[in-house]
Amino acid sequence: MKIFVSFIKYTCYNRTILNSKQGACNMNSIFHRISVRKYEDRPVEKEKIMEILKAGMQAPSACNQQPWEFYVVTDKEKIQKLSKVTPYTGCAAGAPAVIVPVYHTEGLVAPSFAQIDMSIAQENIWLETDTLGLGGV
């Protein structure tokens, strides 16, 4: 039990961790991240999109299989179509950019972990989006 308590104390109160990009960063994005469903009408800089994608691709995956692909959509007409694909994609309608995450299972060493791997990559994407001052859901 003491190990668990010590771990909780470390993660909640000692929020500084090393990061190669900034020298040091904090865990504020984990505690700050919210779902954003209304967006400003301005484009997202290509550099920010690349940083977000890099964050997703840095996610760990089972057997390092990296089963993901990310499609970036900035065309407003295509975003409108994507927003009508399922009952859950309507919030994408006003977004200036949409990242469509896709995973595959063919040819993987551990295909049963592909969905989990994708979820971890997606969390990295959300955290980096928040860090960059952007929003998403």
XYZ file of C-alpha atoms in Angstrom:
137
model
C 0.000 0.000 0.000
C 2.818 2.456 0.770
C 4.218 2.057 -2.735
C 0.835 2.946 -4.195
C 0.482 5.990 -1.924
C 4.005 7.151 -2.815
C 3.206 6.774 -6.499
C 0.043 8.849 -6.158
C 1.955 11.555 -4.284
C 4.602 11.660 -7.003
C 2.156 11.898 -9.889
C -0.123 14.439 -8.237
C 2.360 16.774 -6.538
C 5.682 16.419 -8.345
C 4.508 17.311 -11.833
C 7.830 18.095 -13.495
C 9.151 15.490 -15.936
C 11.913 15.724 -18.494
C 10.970 16.333 -22.083
C 13.423 16.423 -24.996
C 11.431 19.136 -26.785
C 11.349 21.729 -23.999
C 13.962 20.572 -21.495
C 11.224 20.292 -18.906
C 7.464 20.237 -19.131
C 4.715 19.688 -16.632
C 1.710 17.457 -16.377
C -0.778 20.321 -16.560
C -2.226 19.016 -19.834
C -3.347 15.836 -18.102
C -5.265 17.852 -15.518
C -6.308 20.672 -17.859
C -7.421 18.828 -20.999
C -11.103 19.268 -21.790
C -13.283 18.271 -24.714
C -13.776 21.194 -27.094
C -16.684 21.060 -29.525
C -16.764 24.662 -30.800
C -13.806 26.048 -32.691
C -12.414 29.366 -33.850
C -12.647 30.011 -37.578
C -8.910 30.085 -38.286
C -6.536 27.507 -39.724
C -4.228 25.430 -37.557
C -0.584 25.998 -38.388
C 1.123 23.131 -40.219
C 3.894 23.102 -37.592
C 1.340 22.518 -34.834
C -0.315 19.714 -36.782
C 3.085 18.068 -37.263
C 3.840 18.325 -33.524
C 0.460 16.762 -32.722
C 1.098 13.901 -35.154
C 4.591 13.347 -33.738
C 3.082 13.070 -30.266
C 0.674 10.409 -31.486
C 3.443 8.448 -33.175
C 5.572 8.530 -30.016
C 3.031 6.394 -28.194
C 4.189 2.991 -27.034
C 2.626 0.010 -28.751
C 2.595 -3.736 -28.169
C 5.725 -5.275 -29.719
C 6.412 -1.833 -31.219
C 3.898 -2.675 -33.931
C 2.668 0.920 -34.352
C -0.597 -0.065 -36.056
C -1.750 3.501 -36.641
C -2.239 5.869 -39.513
C -3.399 9.463 -39.106
C -5.205 11.340 -41.848
C -5.279 15.122 -41.566
C -8.290 16.768 -43.176
C -8.409 20.552 -43.602
C -10.841 20.794 -46.516
C -14.068 22.287 -45.081
C -16.272 20.308 -47.466
C -14.668 17.005 -46.450
C -14.876 17.942 -42.779
C -18.615 18.586 -43.225
C -19.020 15.130 -44.780
C -17.002 13.512 -41.989
C -19.171 15.261 -39.411
C -22.178 13.318 -40.703
C -20.599 9.844 -40.803
C -21.855 8.759 -37.370
C -24.022 10.285 -34.634
C -20.788 11.018 -32.723
C -18.895 13.021 -35.346
C -21.174 16.066 -35.511
C -18.824 18.113 -33.334
C -16.220 18.034 -36.130
C -18.403 20.218 -38.374
C -16.844 23.544 -37.397
C -13.275 22.354 -36.867
C -10.543 23.908 -39.023
C -8.674 20.569 -39.054
C -9.614 16.990 -38.263
C -7.225 14.146 -37.540
C -8.783 10.813 -38.467
C -7.019 8.006 -36.576
C -7.075 4.567 -38.161
C -5.518 1.302 -37.022
C -5.002 -1.974 -38.831
C -4.608 -5.522 -37.528
C -3.330 -7.389 -40.585
C 0.221 -8.674 -40.314
C 0.711 -7.590 -36.705
C 2.516 -9.656 -34.082
C -0.106 -8.744 -31.472
C -3.266 -7.759 -33.370
C -5.467 -7.970 -30.279
C -3.590 -4.939 -28.863
C -4.049 -2.671 -31.898
C -7.097 -0.912 -30.475
C -5.322 -0.288 -27.173
C -2.254 1.000 -29.052
C -4.476 3.392 -30.991
C -6.086 4.619 -27.784
C -2.695 5.437 -26.282
C -1.650 7.293 -29.440
C -4.924 9.211 -29.386
C -4.380 10.275 -25.777
C -0.935 11.619 -26.736
C -2.606 13.576 -29.529
C -5.161 15.115 -27.163
C -2.497 16.055 -24.625
C -0.274 17.689 -27.251
C -3.275 19.509 -28.681
C -3.931 20.976 -25.251
C -0.267 21.833 -24.743
C -0.302 23.796 -28.004
C -3.343 25.801 -26.898
C -5.732 24.027 -29.243
C -8.819 21.988 -28.509
C -10.430 18.807 -29.665
C -12.609 15.910 -28.755
